[in-house]
mmCIF file of C-alpha atoms and ligand atoms in Angstrom:
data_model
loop_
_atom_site.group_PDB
_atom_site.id
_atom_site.type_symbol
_atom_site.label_atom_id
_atom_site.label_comp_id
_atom_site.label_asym_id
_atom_site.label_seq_id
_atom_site.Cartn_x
_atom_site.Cartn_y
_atom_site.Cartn_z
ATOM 1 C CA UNK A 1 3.597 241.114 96.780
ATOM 2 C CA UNK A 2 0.081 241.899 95.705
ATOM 3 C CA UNK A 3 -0.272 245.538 94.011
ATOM 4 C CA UNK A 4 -2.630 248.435 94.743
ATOM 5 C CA UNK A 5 -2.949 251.869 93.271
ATOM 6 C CA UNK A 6 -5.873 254.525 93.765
ATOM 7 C CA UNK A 7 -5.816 258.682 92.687
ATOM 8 C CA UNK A 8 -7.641 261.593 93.996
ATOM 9 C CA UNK A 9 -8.305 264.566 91.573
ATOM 10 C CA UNK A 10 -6.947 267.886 92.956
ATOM 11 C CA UNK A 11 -10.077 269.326 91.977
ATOM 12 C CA UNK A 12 -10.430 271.541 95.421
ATOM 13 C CA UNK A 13 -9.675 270.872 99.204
ATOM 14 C CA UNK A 14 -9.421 267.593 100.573
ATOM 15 C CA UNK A 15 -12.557 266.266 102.285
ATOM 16 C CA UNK A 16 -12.601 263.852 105.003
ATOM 17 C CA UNK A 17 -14.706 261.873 102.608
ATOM 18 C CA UNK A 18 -10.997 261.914 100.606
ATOM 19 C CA UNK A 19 -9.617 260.977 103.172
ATOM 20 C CA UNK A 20 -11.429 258.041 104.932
ATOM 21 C CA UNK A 21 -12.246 256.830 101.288
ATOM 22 C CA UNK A 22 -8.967 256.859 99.801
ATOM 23 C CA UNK A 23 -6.029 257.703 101.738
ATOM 24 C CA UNK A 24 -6.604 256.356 104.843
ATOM 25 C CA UNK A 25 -6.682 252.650 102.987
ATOM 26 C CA UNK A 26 -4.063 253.748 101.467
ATOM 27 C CA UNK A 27 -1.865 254.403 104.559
ATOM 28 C CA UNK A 28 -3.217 250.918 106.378
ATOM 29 C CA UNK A 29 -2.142 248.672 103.361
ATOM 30 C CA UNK A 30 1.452 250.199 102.251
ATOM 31 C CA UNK A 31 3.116 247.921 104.346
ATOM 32 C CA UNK A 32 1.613 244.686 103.109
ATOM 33 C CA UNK A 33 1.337 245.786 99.397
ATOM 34 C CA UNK A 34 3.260 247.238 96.399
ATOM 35 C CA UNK A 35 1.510 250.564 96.128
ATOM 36 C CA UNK A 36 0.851 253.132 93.570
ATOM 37 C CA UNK A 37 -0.759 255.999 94.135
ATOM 38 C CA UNK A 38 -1.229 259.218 92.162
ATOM 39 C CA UNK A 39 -2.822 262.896 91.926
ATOM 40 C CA UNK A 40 -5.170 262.227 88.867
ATOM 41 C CA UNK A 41 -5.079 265.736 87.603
ATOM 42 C CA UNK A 42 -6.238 265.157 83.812
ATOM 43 C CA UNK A 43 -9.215 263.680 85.327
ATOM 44 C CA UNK A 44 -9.821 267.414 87.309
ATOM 45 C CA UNK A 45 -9.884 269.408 84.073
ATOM 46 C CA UNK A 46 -12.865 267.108 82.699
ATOM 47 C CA UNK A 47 -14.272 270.052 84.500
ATOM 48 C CA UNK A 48 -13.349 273.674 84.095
ATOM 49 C CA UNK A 49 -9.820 274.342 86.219
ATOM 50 C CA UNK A 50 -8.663 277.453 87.076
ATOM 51 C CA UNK A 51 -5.154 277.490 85.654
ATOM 52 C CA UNK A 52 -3.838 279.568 88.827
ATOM 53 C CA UNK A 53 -5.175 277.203 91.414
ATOM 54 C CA UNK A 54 -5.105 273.790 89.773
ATOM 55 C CA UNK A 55 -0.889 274.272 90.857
ATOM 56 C CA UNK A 56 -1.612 275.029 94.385
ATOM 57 C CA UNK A 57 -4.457 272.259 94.292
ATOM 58 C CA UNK A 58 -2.003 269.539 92.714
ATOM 59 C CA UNK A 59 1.196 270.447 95.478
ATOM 60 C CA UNK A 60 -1.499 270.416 98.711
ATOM 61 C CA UNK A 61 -2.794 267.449 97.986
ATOM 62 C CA UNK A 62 0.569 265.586 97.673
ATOM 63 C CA UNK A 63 1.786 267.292 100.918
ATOM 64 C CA UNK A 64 -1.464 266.097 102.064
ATOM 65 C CA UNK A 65 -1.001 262.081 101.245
ATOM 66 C CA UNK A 66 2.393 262.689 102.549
ATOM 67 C CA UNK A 67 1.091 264.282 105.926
ATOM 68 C CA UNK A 68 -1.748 261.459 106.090
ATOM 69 C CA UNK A 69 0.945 259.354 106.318
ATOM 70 C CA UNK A 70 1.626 257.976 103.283
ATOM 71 C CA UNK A 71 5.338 257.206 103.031
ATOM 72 C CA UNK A 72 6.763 258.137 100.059
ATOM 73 C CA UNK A 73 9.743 255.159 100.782
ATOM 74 C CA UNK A 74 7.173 252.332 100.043
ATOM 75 C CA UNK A 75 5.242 254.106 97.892
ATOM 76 C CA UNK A 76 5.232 255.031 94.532
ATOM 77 C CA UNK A 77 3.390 258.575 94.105
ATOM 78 C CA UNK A 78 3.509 260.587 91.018
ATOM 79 C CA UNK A 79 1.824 262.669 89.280
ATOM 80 C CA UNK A 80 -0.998 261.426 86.163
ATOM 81 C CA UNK A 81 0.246 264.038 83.780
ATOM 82 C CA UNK A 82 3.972 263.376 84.314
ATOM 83 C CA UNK A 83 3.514 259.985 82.603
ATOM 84 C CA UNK A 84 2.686 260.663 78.813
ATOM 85 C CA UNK A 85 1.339 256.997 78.606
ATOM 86 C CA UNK A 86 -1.481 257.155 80.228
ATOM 87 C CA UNK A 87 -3.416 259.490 78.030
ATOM 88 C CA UNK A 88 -1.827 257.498 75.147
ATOM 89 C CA UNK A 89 -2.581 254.389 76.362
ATOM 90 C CA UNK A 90 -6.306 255.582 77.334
ATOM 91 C CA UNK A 91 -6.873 256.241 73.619
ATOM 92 C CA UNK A 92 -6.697 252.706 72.442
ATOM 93 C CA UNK A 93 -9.011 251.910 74.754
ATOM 94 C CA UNK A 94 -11.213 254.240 73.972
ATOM 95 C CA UNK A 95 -11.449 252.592 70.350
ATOM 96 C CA UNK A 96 -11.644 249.544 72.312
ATOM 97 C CA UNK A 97 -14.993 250.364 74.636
ATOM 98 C CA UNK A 98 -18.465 250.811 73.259
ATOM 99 C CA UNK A 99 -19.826 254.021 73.812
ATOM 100 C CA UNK A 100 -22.977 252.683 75.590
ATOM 101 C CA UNK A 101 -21.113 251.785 78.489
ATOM 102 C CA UNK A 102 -19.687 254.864 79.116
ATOM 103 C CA UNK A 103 -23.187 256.760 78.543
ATOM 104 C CA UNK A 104 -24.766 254.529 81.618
ATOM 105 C CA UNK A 105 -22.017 255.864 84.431
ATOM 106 C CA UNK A 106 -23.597 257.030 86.978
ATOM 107 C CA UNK A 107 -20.726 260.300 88.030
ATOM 108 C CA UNK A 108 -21.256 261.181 84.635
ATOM 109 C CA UNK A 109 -25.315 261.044 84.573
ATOM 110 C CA UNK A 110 -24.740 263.690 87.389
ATOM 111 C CA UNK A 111 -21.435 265.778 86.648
ATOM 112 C CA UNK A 112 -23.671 266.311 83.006
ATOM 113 C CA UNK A 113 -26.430 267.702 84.251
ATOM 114 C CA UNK A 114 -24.593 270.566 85.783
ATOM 115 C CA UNK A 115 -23.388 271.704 83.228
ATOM 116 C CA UNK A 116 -24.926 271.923 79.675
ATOM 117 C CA UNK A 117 -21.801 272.718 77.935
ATOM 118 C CA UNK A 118 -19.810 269.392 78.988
ATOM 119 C CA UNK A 119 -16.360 268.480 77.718
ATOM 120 C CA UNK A 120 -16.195 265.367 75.837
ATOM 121 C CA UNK A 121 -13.646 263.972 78.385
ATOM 122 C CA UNK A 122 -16.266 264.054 80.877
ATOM 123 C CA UNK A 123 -17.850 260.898 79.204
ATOM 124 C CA UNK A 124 -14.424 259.315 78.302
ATOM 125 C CA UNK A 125 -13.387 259.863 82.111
ATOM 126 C CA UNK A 126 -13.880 256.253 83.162
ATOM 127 C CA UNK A 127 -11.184 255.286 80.343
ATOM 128 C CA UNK A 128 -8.505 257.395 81.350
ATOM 129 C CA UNK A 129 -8.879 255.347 84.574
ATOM 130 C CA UNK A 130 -9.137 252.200 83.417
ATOM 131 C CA UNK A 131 -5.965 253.143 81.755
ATOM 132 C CA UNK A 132 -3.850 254.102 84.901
ATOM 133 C CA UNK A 133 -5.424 251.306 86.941
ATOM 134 C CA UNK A 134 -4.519 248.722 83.673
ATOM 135 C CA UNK A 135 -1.093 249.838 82.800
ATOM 136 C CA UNK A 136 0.649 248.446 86.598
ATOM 137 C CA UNK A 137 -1.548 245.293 86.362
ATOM 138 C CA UNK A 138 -2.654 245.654 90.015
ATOM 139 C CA UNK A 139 -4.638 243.403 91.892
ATOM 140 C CA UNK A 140 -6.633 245.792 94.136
ATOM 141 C CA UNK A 141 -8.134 249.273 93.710
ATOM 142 C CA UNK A 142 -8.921 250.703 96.943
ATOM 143 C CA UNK A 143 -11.900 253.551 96.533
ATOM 144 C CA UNK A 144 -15.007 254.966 98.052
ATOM 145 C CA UNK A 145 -18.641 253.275 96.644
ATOM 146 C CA UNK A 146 -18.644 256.183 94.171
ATOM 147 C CA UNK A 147 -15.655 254.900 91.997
ATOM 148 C CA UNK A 148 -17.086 251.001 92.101
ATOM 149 C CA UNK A 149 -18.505 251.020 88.916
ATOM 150 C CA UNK A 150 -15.626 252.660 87.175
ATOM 151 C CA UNK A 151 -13.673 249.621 88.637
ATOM 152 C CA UNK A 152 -16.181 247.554 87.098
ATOM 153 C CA UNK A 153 -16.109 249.195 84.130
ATOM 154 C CA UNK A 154 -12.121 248.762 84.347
ATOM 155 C CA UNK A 155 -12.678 245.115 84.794
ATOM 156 C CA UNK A 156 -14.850 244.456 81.760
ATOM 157 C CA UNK A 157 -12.419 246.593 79.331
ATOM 158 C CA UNK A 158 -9.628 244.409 80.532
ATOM 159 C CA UNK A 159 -11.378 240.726 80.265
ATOM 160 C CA UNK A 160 -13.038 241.941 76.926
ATOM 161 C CA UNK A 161 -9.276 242.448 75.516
ATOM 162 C CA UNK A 162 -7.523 239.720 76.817
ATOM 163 C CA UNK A 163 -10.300 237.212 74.775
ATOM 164 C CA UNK A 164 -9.996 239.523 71.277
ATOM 165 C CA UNK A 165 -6.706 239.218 71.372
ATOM 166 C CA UNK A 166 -6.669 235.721 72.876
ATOM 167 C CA UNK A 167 -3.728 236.705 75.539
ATOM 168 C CA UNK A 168 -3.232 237.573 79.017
ATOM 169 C CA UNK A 169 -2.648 241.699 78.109
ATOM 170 C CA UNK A 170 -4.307 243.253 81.578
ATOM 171 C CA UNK A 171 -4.676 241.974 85.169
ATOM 172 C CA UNK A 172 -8.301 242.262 86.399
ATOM 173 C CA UNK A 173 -8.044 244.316 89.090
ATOM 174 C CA UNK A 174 -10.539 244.115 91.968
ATOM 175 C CA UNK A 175 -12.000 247.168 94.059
ATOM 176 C CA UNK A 176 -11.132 247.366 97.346
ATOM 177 C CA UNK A 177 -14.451 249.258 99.419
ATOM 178 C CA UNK A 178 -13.603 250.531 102.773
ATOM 179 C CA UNK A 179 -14.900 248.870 105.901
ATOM 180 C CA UNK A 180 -18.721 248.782 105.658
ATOM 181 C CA UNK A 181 -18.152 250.332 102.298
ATOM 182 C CA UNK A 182 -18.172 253.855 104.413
ATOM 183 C CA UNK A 183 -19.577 256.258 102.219
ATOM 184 C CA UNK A 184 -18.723 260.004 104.059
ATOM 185 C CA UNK A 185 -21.948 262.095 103.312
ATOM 186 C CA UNK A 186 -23.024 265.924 103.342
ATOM 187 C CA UNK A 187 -23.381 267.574 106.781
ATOM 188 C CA UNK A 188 -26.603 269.351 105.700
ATOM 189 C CA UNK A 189 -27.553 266.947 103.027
ATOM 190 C CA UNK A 190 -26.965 263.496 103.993
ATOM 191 C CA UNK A 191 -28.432 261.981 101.583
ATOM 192 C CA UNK A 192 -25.599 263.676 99.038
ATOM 193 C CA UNK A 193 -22.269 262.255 98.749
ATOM 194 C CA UNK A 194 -19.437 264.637 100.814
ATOM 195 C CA UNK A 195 -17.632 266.238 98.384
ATOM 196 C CA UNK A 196 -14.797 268.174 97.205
ATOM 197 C CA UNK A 197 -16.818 270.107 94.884
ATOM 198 C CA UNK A 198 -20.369 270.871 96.903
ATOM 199 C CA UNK A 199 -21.866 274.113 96.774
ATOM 200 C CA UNK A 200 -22.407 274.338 100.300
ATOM 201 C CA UNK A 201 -19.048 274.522 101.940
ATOM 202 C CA UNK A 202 -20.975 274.150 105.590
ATOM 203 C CA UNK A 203 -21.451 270.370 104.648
ATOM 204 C CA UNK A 204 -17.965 269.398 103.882
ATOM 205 C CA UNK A 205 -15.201 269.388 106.236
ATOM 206 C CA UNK A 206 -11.953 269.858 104.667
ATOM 207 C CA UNK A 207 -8.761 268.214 106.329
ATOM 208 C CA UNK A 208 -7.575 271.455 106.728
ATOM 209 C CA UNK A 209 -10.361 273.454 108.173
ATOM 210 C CA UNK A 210 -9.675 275.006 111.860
ATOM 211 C CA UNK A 211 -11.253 273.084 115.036
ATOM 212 C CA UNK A 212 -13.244 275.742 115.382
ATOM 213 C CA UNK A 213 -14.955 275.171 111.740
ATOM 214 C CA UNK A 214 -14.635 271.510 112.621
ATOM 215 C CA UNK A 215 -16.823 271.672 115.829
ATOM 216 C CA UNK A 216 -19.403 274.451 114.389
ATOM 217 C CA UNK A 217 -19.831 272.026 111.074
ATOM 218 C CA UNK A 218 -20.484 268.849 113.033
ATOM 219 C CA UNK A 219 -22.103 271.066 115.933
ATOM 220 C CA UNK A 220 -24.779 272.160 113.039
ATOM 221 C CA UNK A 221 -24.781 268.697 111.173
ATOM 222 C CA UNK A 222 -28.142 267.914 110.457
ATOM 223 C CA UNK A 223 -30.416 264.937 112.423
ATOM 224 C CA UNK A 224 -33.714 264.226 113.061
ATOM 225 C CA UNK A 225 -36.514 264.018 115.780
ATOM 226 C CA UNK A 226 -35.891 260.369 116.828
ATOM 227 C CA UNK A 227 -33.319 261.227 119.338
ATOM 228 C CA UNK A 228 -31.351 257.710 119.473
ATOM 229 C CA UNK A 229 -27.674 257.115 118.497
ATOM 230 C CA UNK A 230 -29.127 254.462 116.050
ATOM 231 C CA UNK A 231 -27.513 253.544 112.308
ATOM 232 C CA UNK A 232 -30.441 253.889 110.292
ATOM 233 C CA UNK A 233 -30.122 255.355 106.931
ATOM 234 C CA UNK A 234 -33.314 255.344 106.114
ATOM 235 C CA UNK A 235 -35.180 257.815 109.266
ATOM 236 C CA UNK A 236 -31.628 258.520 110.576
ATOM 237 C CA UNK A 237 -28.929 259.631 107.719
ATOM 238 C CA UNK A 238 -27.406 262.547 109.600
ATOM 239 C CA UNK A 239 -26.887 260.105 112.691
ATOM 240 C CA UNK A 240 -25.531 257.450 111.052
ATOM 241 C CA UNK A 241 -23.596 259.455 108.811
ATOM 242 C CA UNK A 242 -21.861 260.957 112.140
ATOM 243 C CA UNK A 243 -22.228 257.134 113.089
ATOM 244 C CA UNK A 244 -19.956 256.224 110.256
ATOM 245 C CA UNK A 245 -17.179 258.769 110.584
ATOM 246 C CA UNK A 246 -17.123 257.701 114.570
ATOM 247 C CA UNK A 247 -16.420 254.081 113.727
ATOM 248 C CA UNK A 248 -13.855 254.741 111.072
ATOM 249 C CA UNK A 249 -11.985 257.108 112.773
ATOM 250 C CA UNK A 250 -11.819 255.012 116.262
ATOM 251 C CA UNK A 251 -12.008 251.829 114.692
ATOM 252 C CA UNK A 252 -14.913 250.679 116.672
ATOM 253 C CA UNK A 253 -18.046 248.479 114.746
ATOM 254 C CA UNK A 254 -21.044 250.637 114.089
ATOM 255 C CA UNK A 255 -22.279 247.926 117.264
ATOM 256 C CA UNK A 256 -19.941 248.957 119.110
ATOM 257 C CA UNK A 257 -20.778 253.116 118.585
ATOM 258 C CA UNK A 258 -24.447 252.638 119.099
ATOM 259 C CA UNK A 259 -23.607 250.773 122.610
ATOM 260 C CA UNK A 260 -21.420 253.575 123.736
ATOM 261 C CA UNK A 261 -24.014 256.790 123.261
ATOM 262 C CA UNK A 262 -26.993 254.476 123.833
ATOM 263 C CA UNK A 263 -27.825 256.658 126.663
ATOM 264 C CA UNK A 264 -26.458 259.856 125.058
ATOM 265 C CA UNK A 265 -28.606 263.070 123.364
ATOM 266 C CA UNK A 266 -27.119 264.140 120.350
ATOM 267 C CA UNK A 267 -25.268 266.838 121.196
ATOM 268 C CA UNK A 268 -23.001 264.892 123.551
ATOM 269 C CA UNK A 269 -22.679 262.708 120.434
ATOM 270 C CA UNK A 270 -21.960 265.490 118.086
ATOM 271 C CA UNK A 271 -19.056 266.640 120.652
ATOM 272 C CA UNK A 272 -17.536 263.596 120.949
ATOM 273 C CA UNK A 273 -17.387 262.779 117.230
ATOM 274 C CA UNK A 274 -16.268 266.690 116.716
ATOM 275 C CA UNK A 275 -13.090 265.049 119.424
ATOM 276 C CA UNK A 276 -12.223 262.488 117.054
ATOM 277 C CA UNK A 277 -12.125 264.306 114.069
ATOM 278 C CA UNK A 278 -10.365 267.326 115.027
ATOM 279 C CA UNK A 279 -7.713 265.108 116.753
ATOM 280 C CA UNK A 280 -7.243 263.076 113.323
ATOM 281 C CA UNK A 281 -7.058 266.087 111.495
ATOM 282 C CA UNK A 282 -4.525 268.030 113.750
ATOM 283 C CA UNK A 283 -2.701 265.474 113.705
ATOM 284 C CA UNK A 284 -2.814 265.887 109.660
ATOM 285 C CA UNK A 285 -2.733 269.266 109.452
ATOM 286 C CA UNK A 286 1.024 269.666 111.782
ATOM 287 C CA UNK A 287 2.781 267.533 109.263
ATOM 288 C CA UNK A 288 1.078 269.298 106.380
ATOM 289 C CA UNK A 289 2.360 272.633 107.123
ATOM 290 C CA UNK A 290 5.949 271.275 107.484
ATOM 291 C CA UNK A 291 5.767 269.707 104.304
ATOM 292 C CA UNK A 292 3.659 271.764 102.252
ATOM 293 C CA UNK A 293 6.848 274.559 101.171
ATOM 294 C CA UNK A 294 9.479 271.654 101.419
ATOM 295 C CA UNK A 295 11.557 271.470 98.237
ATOM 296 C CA UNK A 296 10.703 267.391 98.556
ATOM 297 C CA UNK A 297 7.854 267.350 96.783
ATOM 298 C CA UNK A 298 9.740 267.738 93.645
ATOM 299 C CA UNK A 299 11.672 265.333 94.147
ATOM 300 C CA UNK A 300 9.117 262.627 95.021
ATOM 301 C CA UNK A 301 7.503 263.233 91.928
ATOM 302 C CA UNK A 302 10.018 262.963 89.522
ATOM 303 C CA UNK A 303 11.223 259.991 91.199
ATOM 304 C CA UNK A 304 7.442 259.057 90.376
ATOM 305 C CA UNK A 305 7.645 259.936 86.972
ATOM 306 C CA UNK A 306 10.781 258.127 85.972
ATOM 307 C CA UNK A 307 9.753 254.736 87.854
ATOM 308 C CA UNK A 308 6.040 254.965 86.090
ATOM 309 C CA UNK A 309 6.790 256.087 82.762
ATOM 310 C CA UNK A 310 9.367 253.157 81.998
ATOM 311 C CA UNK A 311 6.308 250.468 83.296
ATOM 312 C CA UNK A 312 3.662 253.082 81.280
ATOM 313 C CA UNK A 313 6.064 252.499 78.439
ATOM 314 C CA UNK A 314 6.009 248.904 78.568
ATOM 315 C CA UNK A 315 2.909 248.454 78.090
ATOM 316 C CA UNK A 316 2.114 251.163 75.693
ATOM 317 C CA UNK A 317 4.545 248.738 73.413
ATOM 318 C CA UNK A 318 2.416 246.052 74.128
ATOM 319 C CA UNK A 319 -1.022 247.375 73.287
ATOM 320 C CA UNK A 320 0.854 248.748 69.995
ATOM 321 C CA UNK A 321 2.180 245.358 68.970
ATOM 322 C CA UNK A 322 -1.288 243.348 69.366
ATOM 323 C CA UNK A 323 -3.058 246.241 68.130
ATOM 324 C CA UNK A 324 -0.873 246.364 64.884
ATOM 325 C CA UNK A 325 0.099 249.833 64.780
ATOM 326 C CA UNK A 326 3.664 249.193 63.035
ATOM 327 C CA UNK A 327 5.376 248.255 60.104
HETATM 328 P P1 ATP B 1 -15.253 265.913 93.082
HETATM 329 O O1 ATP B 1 -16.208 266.664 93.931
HETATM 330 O O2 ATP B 1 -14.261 266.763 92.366
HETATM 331 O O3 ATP B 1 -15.904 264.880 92.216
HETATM 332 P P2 ATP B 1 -14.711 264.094 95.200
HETATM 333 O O4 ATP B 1 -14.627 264.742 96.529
HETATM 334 O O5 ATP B 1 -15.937 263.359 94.870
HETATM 335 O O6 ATP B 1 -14.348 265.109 94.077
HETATM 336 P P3 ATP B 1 -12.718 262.338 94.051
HETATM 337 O O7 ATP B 1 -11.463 262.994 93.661
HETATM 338 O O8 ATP B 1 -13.705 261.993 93.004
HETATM 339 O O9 ATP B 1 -13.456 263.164 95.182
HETATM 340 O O10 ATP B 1 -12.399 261.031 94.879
HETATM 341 C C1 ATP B 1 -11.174 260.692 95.472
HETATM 342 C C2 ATP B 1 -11.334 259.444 96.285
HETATM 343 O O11 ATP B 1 -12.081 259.733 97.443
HETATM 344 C C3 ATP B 1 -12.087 258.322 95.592
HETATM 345 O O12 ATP B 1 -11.519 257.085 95.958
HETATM 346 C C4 ATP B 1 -13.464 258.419 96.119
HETATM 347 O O13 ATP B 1 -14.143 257.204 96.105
HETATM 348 C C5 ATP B 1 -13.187 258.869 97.539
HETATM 349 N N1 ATP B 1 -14.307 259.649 98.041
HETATM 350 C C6 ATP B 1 -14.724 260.854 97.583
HETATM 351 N N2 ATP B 1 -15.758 261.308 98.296
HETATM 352 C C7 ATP B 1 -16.001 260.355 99.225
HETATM 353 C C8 ATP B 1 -16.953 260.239 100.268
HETATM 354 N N3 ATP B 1 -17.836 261.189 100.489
HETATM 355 N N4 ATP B 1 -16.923 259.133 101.053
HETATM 356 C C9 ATP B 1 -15.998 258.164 100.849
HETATM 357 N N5 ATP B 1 -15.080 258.210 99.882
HETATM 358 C C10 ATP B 1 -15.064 259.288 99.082
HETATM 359 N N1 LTN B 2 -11.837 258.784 89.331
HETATM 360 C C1 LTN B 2 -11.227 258.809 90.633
HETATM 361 C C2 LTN B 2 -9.796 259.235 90.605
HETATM 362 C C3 LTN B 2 -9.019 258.254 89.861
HETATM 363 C C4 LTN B 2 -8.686 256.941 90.277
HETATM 364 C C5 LTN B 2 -7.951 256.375 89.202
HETATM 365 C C6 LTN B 2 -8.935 256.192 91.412
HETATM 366 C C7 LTN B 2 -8.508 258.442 88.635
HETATM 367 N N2 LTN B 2 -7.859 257.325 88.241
HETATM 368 C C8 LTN B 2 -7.471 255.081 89.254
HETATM 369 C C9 LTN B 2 -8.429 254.888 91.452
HETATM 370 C C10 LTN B 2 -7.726 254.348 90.393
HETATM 371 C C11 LTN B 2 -12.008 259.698 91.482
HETATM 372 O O1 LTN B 2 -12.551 260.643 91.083
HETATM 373 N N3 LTN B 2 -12.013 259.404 92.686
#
């Protein structure tokens, strides 16, 4: 069986852009596939963390894979800091990776400039992935655009080491876009990526936000003057952003949306999309609240930990034995 793993940082609330991204791959391939997946939460404090919330961040987001559907009887979840080997194991790669490659990633161009006084793990980011992605030799990566070139990245650090050391040490995974390569975008600025972490909390739905936030967001999404149910990202990002989420969430072709409101203004559009998003999300947010308290949560991750750390292990002896560090 072919193997996937993918991570979300519990770095805030859950966006839809988390979810049609990430989980909701996740949930369509874990019958078909050996599947990792994990709550990356040394990736969140590359950025500052409240130490009182990151707890209450890292539990809601696994009752919220769990509640998305993701079945914690095919899958392996757990959680990044539970498994010592992955920081470990991210070190020697580090000494394996120039610099200059890490320097010319895009998240961290941007995550930089907001803040002057960046942590050095900001730039080594990509590396700690590359790590978790390289230590279960999995074939596919499933992630929004944004993550692509860390996969890339991933890719090259693992080809590079199998030639030095002339043996087959890493898989090289593949990334695994959603449909279209569906890119969720910002409400009011739809030429921004939706996320966790925006300013503007009007632009961002959250998977657990109320209907009535759900409508008034989409209600107040932002067009233009053309007034046609057209995917154009150029003159039309707000519509086709509302486009996209339509077609994802009722697996219909972008075609196939643009037929159906072809005679529609846009705030019959608006409603309908505001339909299929707060009956996703509902559907979500029922199972969350049942799970969210439940003592299982615990229990799934230490399951998690003990299955990933003996792997982890593995090939933490590996990279130590070509590497030469022992007598
Ligand atoms: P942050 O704001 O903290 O950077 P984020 O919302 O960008 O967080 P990540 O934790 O970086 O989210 O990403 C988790 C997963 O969700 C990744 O696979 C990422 O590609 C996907 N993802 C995040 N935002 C979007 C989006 N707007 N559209 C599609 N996929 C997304
Ligand atoms: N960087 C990712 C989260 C992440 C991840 C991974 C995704 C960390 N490690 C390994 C896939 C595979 C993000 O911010 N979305």
């Amino acid at each position: 069986m072919k193997r996937i793993l993918t991570g979300i940082q519990p770095s805030g609330s859950i966006t839809l852009g988390n979810y049609i991204g990430a989980i909701k791959q996740m949930v369509n391939m874990q019958n078909d596939y050996e599947t990792y997946i994990f709550i990356a939460d040394m990736h969140a404090i590359t950025v500052p963390q409240d130490p009182k919330e990151l707890p209450n961040n890292i539990k809601n987001l696994l009752a919220i894979y769990l509640a998305s559907g993701i079945d914690y009887k095919k899958n392996t979840i757990f959680l990044q800091s539970d498994n010592i080997y992955h920081a470990n194991i991210s070190w020697m790669l580090e000494c394996l990776t120039p610099y200059g490659e890490l320097s010319r990633m895009t998240q961290f161009k941007d995550k930089s400039k907001k803040n002057a006084n960046f942590s050095a793990g900001l730039l080594t980011y990509p590396i700690l992935m590359a790590s978790d992605i390289l230590i279960y030799d999995v074939d596919y990566v499933p992630t929004g655009q944004d993550q692509k070139q860390h996969v890339e990245l991933t890719r090259d650090i693992a080809i590079r080491i199998n030639k030095k050391y002339n043996e087959d040490v890493f898989k090289v995974p593949e990334p695994l876009i959603t449909k279209g390569g569906a890119k969720i975008m910002d409400l009011q600025d739809p030429t921004k990526k939706m996320s966790k972490s925006s300013e503007n909390q009007k632009g961002v739905i959250y998977l657990l936000d109320t209907e009535d936030t759900i409508r008034k967001k989409i209600g107040s999404a932002v067009t233009d003057s053309v007034g046609k149910v057209k995917y154009d990202i150029e003159n039309q990002p707000g519509i086709s952003n509302l486009i996209t989420i339509y077609s994802v969430l009722t697996n219909k072709s972008i075609e196939e949306v643009e037929k159906e409101f072809e005679n529609s203004n846009y705030g019959i559009f608006k409603k309908s999309v505001a339909d299929v998003v707060v009956e996703e999300l509902s559907k979500i947010q029922e199972k969350y609240n049942e799970l969210v308290n439940s003592n299982k949560l615990e229990e799934i991750l230490k399951n998690g930990k003990e299955k990933t750390t003996e792997i982890a292990k593995n090939k933490y002896e590996k990279l130590k034995s070509i590497i030469g560090l022992h007598i």
